[in-house]
PDB file of C-alpha atoms in Angstrom:
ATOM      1  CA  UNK A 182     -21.809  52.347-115.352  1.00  0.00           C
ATOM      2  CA  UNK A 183     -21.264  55.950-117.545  1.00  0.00           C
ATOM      3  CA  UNK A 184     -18.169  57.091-116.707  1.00  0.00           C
ATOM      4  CA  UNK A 185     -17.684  60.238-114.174  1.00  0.00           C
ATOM      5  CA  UNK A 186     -17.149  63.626-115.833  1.00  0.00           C
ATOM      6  CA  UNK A 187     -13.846  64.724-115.476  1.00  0.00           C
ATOM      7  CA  UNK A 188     -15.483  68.000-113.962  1.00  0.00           C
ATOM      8  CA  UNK A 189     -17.038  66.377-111.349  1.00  0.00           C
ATOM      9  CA  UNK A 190     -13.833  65.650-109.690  1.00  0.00           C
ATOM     10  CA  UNK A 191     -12.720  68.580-109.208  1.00  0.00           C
ATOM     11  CA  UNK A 192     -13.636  70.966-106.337  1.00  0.00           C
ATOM     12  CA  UNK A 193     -12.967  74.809-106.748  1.00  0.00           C
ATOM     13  CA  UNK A 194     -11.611  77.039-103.944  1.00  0.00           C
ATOM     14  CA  UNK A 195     -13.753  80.395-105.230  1.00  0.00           C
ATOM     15  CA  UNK A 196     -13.040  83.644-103.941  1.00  0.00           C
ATOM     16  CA  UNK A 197     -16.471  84.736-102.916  1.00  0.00           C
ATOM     17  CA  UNK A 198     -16.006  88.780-103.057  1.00  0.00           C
ATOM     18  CA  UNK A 199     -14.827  88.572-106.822  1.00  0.00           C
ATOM     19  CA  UNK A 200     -15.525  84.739-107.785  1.00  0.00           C
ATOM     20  CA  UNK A 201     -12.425  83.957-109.195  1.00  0.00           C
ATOM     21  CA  UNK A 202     -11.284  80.487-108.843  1.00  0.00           C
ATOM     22  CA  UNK A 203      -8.465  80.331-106.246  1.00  0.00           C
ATOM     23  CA  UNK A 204      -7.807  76.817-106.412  1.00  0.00           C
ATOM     24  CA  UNK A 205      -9.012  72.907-107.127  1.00  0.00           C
ATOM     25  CA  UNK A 206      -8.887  69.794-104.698  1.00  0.00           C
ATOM     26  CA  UNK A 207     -10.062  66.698-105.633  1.00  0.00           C
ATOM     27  CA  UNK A 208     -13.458  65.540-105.050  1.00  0.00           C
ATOM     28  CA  UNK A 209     -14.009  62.845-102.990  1.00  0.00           C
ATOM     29  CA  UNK A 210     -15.710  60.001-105.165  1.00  0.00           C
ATOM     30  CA  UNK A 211     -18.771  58.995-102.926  1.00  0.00           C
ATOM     31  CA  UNK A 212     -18.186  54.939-104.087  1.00  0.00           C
ATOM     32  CA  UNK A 213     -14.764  55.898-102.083  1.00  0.00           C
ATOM     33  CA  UNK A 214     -16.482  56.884 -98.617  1.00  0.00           C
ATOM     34  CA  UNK A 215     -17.373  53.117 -97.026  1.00  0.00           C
ATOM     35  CA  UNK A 216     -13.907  52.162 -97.131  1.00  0.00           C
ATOM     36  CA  UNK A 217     -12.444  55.161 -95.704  1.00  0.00           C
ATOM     37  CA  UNK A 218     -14.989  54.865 -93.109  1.00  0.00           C
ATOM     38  CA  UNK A 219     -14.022  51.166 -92.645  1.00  0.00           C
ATOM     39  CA  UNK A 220     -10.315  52.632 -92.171  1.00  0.00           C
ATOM     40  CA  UNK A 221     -11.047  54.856 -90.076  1.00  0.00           C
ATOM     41  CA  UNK A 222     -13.051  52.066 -87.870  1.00  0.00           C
ATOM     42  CA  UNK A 223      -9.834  49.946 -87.754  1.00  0.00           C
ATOM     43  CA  UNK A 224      -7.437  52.387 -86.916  1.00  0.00           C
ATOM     44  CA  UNK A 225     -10.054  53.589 -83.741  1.00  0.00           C
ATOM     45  CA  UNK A 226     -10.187  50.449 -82.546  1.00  0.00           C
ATOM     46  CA  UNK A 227      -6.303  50.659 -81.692  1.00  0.00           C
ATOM     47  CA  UNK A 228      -6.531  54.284 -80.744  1.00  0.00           C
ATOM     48  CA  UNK A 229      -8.906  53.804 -78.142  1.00  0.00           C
ATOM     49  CA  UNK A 230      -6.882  51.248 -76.290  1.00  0.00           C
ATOM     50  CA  UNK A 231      -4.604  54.268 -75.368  1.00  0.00           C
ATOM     51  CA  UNK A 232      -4.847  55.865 -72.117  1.00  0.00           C
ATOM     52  CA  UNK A 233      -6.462  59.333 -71.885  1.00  0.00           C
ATOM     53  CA  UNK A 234      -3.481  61.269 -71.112  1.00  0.00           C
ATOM     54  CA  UNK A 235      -1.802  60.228 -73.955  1.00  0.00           C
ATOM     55  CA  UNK A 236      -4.877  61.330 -76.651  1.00  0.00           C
ATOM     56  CA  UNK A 237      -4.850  64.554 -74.836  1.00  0.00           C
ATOM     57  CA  UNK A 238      -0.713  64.527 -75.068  1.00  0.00           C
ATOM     58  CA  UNK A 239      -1.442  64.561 -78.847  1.00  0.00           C
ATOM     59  CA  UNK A 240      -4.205  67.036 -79.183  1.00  0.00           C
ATOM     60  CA  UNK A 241      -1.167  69.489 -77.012  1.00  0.00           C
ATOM     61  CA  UNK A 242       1.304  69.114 -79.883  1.00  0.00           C
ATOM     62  CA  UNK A 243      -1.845  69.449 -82.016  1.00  0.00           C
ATOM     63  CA  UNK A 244      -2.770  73.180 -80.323  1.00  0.00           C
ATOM     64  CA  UNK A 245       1.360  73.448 -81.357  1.00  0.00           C
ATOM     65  CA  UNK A 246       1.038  73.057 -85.165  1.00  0.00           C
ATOM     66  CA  UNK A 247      -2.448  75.460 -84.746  1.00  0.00           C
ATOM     67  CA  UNK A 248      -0.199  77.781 -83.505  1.00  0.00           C
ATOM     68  CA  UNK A 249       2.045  77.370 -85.375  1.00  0.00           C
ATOM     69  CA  UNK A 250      -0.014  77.636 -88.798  1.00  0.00           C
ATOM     70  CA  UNK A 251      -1.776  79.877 -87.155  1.00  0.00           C
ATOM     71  CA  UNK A 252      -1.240  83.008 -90.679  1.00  0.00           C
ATOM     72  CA  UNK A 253      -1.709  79.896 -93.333  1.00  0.00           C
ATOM     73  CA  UNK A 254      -4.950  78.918 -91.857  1.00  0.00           C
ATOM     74  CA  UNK A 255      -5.870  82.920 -91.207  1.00  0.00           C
ATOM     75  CA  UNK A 256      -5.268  83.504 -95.035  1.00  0.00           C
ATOM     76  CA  UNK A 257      -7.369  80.456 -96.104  1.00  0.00           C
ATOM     77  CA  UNK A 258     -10.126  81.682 -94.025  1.00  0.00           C
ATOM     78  CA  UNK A 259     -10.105  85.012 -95.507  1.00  0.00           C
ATOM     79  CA  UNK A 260      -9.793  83.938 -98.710  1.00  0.00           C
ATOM     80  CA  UNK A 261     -12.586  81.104 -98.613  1.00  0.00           C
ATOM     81  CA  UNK A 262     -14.977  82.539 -96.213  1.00  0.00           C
ATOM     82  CA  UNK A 263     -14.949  86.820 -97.431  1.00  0.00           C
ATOM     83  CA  UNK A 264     -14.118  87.694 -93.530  1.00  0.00           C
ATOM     84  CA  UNK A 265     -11.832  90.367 -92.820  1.00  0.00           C
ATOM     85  CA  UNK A 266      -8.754  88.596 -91.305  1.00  0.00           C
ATOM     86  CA  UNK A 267      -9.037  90.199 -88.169  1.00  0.00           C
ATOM     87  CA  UNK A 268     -12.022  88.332 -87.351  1.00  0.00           C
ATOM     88  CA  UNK A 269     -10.967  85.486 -89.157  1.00  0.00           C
ATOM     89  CA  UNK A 270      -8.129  84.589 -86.675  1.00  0.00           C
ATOM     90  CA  UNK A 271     -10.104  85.999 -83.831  1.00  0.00           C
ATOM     91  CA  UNK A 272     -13.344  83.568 -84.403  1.00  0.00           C
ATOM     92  CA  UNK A 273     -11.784  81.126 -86.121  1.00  0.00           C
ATOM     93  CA  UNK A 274      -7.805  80.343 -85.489  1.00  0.00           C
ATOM     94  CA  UNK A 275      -7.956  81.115 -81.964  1.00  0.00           C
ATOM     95  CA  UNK A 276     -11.487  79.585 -81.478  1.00  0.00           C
ATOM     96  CA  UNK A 277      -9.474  75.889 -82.490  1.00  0.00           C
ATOM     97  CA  UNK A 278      -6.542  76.693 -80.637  1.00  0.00           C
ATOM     98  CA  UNK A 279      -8.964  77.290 -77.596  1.00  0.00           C
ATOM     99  CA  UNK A 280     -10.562  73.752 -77.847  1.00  0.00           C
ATOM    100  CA  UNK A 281      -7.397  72.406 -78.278  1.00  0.00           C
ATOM    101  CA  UNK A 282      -6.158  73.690 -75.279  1.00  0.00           C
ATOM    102  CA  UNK A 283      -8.965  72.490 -73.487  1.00  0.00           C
ATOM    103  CA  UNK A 284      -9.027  69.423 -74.200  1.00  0.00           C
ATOM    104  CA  UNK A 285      -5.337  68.799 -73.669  1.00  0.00           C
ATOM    105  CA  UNK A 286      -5.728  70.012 -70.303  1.00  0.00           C
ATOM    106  CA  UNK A 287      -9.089  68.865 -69.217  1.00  0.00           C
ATOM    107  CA  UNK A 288     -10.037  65.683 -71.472  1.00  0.00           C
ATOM    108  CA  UNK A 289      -8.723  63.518 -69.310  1.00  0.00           C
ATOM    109  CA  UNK A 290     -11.117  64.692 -65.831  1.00  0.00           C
ATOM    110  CA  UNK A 291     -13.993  64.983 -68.243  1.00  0.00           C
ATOM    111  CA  UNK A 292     -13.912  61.364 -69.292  1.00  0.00           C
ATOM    112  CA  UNK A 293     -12.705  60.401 -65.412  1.00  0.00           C
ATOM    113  CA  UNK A 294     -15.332  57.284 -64.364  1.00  0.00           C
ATOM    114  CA  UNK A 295     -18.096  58.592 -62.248  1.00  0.00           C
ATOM    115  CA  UNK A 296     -19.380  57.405 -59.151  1.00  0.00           C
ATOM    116  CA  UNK A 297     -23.134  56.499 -59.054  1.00  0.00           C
ATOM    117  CA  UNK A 298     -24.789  56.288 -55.644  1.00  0.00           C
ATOM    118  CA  UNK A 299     -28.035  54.170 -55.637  1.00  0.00           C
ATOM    119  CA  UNK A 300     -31.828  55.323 -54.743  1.00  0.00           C
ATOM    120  CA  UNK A 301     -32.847  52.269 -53.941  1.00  0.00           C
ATOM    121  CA  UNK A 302     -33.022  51.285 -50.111  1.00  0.00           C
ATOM    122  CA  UNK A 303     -32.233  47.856 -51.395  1.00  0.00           C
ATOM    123  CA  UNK A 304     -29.055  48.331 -52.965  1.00  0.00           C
ATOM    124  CA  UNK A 305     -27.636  50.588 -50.746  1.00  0.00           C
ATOM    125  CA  UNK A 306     -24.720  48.195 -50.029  1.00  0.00           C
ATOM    126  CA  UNK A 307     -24.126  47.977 -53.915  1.00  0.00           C
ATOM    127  CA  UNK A 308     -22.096  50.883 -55.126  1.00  0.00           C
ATOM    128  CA  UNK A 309     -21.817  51.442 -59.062  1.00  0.00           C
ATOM    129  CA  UNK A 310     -19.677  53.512 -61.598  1.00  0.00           C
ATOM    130  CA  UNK A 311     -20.168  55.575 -64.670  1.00  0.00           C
ATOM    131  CA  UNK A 312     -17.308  54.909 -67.628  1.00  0.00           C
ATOM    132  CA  UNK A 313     -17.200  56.514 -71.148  1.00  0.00           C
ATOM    133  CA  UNK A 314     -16.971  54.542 -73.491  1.00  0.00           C
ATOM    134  CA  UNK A 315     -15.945  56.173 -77.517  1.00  0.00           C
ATOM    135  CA  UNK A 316     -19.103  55.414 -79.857  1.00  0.00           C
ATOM    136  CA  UNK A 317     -16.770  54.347 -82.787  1.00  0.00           C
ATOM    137  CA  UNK A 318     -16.618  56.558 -85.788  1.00  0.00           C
ATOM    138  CA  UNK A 319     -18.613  59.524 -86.060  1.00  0.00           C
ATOM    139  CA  UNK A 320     -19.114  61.977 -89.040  1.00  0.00           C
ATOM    140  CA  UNK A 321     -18.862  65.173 -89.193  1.00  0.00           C
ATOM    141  CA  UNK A 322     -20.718  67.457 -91.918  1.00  0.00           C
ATOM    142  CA  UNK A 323     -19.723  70.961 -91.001  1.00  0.00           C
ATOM    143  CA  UNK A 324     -20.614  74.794 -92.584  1.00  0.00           C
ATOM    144  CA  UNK A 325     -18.362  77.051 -94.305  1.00  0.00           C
ATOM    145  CA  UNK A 326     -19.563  80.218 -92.309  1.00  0.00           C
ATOM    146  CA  UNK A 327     -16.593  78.749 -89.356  1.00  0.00           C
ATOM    147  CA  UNK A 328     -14.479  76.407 -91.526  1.00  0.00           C
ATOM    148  CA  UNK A 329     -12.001  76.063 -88.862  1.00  0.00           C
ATOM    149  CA  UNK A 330     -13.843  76.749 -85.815  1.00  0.00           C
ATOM    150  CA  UNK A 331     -16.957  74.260 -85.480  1.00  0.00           C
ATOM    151  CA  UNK A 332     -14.729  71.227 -87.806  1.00  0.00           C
ATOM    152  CA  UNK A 333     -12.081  71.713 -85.230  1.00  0.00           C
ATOM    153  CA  UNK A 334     -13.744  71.699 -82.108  1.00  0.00           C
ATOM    154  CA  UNK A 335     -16.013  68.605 -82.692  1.00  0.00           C
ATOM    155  CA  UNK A 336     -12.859  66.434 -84.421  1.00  0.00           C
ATOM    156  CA  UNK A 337     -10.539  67.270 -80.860  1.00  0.00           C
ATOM    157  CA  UNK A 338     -13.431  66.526 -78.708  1.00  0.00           C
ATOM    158  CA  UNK A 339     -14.236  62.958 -80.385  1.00  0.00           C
ATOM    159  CA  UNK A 340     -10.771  61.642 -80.680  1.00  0.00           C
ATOM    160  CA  UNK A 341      -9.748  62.492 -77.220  1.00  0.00           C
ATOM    161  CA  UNK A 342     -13.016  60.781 -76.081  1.00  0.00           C
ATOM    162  CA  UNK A 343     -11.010  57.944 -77.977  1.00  0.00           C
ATOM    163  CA  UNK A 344     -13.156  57.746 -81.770  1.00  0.00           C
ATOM    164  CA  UNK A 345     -12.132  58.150 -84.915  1.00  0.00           C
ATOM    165  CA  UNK A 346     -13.624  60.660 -87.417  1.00  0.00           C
ATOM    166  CA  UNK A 347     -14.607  61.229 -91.184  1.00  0.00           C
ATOM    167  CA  UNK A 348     -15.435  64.764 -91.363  1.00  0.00           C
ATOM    168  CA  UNK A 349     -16.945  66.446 -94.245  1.00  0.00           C
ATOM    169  CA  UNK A 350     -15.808  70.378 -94.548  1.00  0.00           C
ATOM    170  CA  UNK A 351     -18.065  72.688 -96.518  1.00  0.00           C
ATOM    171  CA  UNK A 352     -17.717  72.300-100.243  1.00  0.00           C
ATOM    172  CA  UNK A 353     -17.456  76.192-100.148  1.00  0.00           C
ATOM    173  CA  UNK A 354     -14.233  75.955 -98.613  1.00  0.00           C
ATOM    174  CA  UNK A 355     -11.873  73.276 -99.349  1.00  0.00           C
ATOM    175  CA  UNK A 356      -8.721  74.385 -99.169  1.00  0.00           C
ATOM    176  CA  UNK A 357      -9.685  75.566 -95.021  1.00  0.00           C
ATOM    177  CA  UNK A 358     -10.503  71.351 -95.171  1.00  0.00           C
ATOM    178  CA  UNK A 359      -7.307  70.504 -96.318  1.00  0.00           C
ATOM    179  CA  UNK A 360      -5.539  72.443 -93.918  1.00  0.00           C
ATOM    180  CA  UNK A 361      -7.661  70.715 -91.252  1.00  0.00           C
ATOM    181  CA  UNK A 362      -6.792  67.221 -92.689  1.00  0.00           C
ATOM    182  CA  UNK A 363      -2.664  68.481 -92.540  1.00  0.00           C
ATOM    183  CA  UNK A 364      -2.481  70.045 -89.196  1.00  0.00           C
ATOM    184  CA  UNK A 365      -3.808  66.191 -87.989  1.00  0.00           C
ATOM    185  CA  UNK A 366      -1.311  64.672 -89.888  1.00  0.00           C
ATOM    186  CA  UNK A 367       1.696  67.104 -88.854  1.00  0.00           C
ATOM    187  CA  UNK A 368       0.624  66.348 -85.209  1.00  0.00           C
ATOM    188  CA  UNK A 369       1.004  63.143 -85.371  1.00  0.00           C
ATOM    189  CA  UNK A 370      -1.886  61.247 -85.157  1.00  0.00           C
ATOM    190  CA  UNK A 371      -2.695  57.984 -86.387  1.00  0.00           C
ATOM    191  CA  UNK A 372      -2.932  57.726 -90.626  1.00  0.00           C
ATOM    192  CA  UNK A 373      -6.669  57.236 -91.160  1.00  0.00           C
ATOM    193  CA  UNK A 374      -8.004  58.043 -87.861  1.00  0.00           C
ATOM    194  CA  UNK A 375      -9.175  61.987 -88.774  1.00  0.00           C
ATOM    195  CA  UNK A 376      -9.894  61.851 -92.706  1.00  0.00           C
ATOM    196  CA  UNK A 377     -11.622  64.661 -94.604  1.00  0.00           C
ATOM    197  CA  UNK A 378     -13.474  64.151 -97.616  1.00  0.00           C
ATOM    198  CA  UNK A 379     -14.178  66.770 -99.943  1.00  0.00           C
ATOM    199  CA  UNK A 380     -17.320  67.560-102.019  1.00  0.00           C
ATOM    200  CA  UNK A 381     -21.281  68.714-101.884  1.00  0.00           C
ATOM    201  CA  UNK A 382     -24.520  66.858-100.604  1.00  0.00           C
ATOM    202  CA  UNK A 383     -24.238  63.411-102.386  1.00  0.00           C
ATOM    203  CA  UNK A 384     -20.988  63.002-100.260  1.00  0.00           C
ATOM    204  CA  UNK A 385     -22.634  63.945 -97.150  1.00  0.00           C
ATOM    205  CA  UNK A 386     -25.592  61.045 -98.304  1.00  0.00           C
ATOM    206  CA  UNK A 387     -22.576  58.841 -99.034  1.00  0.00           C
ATOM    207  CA  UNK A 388     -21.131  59.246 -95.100  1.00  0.00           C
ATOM    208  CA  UNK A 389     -24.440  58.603 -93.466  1.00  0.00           C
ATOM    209  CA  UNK A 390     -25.463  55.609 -95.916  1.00  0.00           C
ATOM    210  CA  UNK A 391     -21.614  54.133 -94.800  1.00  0.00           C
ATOM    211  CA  UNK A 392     -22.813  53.713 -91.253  1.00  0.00           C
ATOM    212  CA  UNK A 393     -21.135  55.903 -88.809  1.00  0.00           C
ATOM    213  CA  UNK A 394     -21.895  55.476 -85.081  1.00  0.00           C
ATOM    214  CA  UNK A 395     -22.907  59.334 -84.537  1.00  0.00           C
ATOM    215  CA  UNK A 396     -23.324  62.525 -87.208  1.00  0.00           C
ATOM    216  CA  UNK A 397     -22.789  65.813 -86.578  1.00  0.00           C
ATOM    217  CA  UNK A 398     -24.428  68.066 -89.012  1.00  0.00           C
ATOM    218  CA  UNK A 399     -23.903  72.099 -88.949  1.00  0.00           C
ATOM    219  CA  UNK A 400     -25.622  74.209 -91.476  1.00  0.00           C
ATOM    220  CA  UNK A 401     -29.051  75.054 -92.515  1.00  0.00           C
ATOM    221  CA  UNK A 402     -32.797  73.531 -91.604  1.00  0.00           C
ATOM    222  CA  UNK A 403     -33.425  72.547 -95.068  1.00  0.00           C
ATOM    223  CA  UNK A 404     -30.442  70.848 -95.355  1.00  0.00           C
ATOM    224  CA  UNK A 405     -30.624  69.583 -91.926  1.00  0.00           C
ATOM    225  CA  UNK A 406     -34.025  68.073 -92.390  1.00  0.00           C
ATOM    226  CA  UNK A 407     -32.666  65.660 -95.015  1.00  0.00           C
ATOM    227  CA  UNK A 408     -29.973  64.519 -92.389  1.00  0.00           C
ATOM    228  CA  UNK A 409     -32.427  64.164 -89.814  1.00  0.00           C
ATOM    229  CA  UNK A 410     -34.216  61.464 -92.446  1.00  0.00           C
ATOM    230  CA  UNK A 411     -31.409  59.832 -93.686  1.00  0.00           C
ATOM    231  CA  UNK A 412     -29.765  58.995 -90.087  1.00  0.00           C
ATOM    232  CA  UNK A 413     -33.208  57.810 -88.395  1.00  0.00           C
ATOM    233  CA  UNK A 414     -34.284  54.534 -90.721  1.00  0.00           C
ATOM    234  CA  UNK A 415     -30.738  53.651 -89.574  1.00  0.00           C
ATOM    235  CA  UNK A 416     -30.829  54.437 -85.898  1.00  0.00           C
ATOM    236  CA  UNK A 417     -27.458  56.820 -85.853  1.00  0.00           C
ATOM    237  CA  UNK A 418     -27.677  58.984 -83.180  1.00  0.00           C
ATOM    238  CA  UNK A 419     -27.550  63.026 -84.211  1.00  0.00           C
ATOM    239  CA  UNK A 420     -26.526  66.144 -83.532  1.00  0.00           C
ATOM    240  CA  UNK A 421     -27.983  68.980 -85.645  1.00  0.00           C
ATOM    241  CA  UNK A 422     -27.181  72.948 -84.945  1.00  0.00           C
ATOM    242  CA  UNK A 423     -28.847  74.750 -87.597  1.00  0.00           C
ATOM    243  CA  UNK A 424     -28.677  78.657 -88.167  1.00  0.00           C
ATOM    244  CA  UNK A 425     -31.488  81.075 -86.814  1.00  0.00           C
ATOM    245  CA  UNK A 426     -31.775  83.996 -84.671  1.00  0.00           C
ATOM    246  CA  UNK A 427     -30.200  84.403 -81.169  1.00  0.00           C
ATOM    247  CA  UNK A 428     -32.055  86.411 -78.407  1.00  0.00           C
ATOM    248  CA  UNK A 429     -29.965  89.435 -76.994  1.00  0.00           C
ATOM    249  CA  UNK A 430     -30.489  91.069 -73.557  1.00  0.00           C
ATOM    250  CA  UNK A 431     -29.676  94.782 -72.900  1.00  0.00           C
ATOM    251  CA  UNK A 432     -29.454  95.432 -69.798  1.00  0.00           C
ATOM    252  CA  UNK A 433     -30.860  98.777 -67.952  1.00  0.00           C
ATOM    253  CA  UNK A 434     -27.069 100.298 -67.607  1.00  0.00           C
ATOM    254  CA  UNK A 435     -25.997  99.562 -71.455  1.00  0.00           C
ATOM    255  CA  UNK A 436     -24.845 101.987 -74.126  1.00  0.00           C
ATOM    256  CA  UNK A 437     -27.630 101.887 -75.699  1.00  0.00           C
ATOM    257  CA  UNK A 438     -26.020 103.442 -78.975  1.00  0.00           C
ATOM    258  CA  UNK A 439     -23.363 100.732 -78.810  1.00  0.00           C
ATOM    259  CA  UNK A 440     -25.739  98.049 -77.652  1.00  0.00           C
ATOM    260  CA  UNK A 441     -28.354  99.090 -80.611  1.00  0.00           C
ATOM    261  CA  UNK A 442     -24.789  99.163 -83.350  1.00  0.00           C
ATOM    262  CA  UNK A 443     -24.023  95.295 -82.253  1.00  0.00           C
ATOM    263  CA  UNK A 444     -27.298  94.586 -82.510  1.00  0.00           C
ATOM    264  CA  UNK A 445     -28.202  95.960 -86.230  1.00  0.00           C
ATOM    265  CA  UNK A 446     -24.312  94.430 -87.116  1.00  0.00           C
ATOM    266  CA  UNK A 447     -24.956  91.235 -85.830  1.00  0.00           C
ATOM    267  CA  UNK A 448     -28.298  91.223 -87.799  1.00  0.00           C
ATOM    268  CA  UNK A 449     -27.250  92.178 -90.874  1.00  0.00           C
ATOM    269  CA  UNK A 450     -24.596  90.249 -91.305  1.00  0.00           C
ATOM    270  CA  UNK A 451     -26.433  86.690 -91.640  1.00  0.00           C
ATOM    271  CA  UNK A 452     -27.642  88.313 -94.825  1.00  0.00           C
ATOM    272  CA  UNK A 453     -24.725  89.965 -96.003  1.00  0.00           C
ATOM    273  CA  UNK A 454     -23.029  86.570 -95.702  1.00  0.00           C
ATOM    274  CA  UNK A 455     -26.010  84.838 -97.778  1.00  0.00           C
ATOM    275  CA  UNK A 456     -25.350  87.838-100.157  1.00  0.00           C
ATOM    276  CA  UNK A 457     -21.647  86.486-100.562  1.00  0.00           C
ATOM    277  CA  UNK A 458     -23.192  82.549-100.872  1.00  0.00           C
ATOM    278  CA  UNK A 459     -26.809  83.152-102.591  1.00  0.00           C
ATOM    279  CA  UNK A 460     -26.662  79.792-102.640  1.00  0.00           C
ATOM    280  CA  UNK A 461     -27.079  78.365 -99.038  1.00  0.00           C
ATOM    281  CA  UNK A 462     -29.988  78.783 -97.598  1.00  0.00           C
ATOM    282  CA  UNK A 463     -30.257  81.399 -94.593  1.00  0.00           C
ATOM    283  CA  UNK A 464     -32.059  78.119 -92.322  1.00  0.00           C
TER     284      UNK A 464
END
């Protein structure tokens, strides 16, 4: 086998307003991604067996070391993602420390067993229960337009449903991925049970091909198309938001001049966003 170019090991944190290189992580080597999946699967197996209340215990000291972080991961966002900082902690910081919170309050009623009444006039002495169960390991292949919000959110809501997770931040922002991967660690959860791997499309291939339980995929239809393909000849289950066009009501007693301003901003600013990434597709 030719040997890897030194280059491709590498992963540059680029400031997209001036495209100076900010900073390099290492690139996570694709050959590495079944056994940090396999990891992962081992170290789930043990975190499941623990009771609700005490992953949700966790994901509160979690929402702690968010808060806590809470400039460091504003300033990576900035830097990575062009957004003024403002809306950086607004839609990003506080978005995680939100789900956080949520979760550490509520995980534990949301995953309460279910009671199922029957239909049937012949089992209506029988009486039957829903449980949730975790699916295993799921992947997570996530955008750089949130690189803490939508990573964040889907990695608290799978471990506290008791999985494990490999999650793969944008290549457009690593250094927002390693702060993801530290806050985890600083919280105290389990070594290998949230790992993030670091790189472009082939390690994204390299996650499905390893045979997670469930994927996750945020980002555009073209890209989200080849996910789609890879994940059904191997029957994981998948969840695909892709970017488009939201509908927007105006009601009859709206501003209409601020109403028509949000509007035209929240238009525009898809495409001033691909202006800052010509590279990603607008989906």
């Amino acid at each position: 086998m030719a040997a890897t170019s030194p280059l491709l090991d590498i992963l540059p944190s680029i400031d997209p307003a001036t495209g100076k290189v900010l900073q390099s992580y290492e690139r996570t080597s694709p050959l590495a991604v079944p056994q940090l999946l396999a990891k992962a699967r081992e170290t789930q197996q043990r975190w499941a067996k623990r009771p609700v209340e005490e992953r949700c215990a966790q994901v509160a000291v979690l929402k702690t070391k968010i808060l806590e972080a809470r400039d460091v991961l504003t300033d990576a966002v900035v830097r990575e993602s062009g957004k003024p900082r403002a809306e950086a902690k607004f839609a990003d910081v506080f978005v995680s420390l939100d789900s956080a919170n949520y979760f550490a309050k509520h995980g534990a009623t949301l995953l309460k067993p279910e009671p199922v009444a029957h239909h049937s006039l012949a089992a209506k002495a029988k009486s039957g229960k829903l449980y949730y169960e975790p699916l295993g390991v799921v992947a997570i292949i996530s955008s750089w337009n949130y690189p803490l919000a939508i990573p964040m959110g889907q990695i608290i809501a799978a471990v506290v449903a008791g999985n494990g997770v490999l999650c793969k931040t944008s290549d457009f922002t690593p250094e927002c991925g390693e702060l993801i991967g530290k806050l985890f660690r600083d919280a105290g959860f389990p070594e290998d049970l949230v790992t993030i791997v670091q790189g472009g499309g082939e390690v994204g291939q390299a996650l499905i091909d390893a045979r997670p339980d469930k994927v996750f995929f945020t980002g555009s239809v073209f890209t989200g198309r080849h996910v789609a393909e890879a994940c059904a000849p191997l029957l994981i289950p998948s969840v695909l938001e892709f970017g488009g066009k939201d509908a927007m009501l105006v009601l009859g007693d709206a501003d209409l001049e601020v109403a028509s301003s949000a509007a035209c901003f929240q238009c525009c600013r898809l495409g001033q966003l691909h202006e800052l990434r010509p590279g990603v597709p607008l989906g």
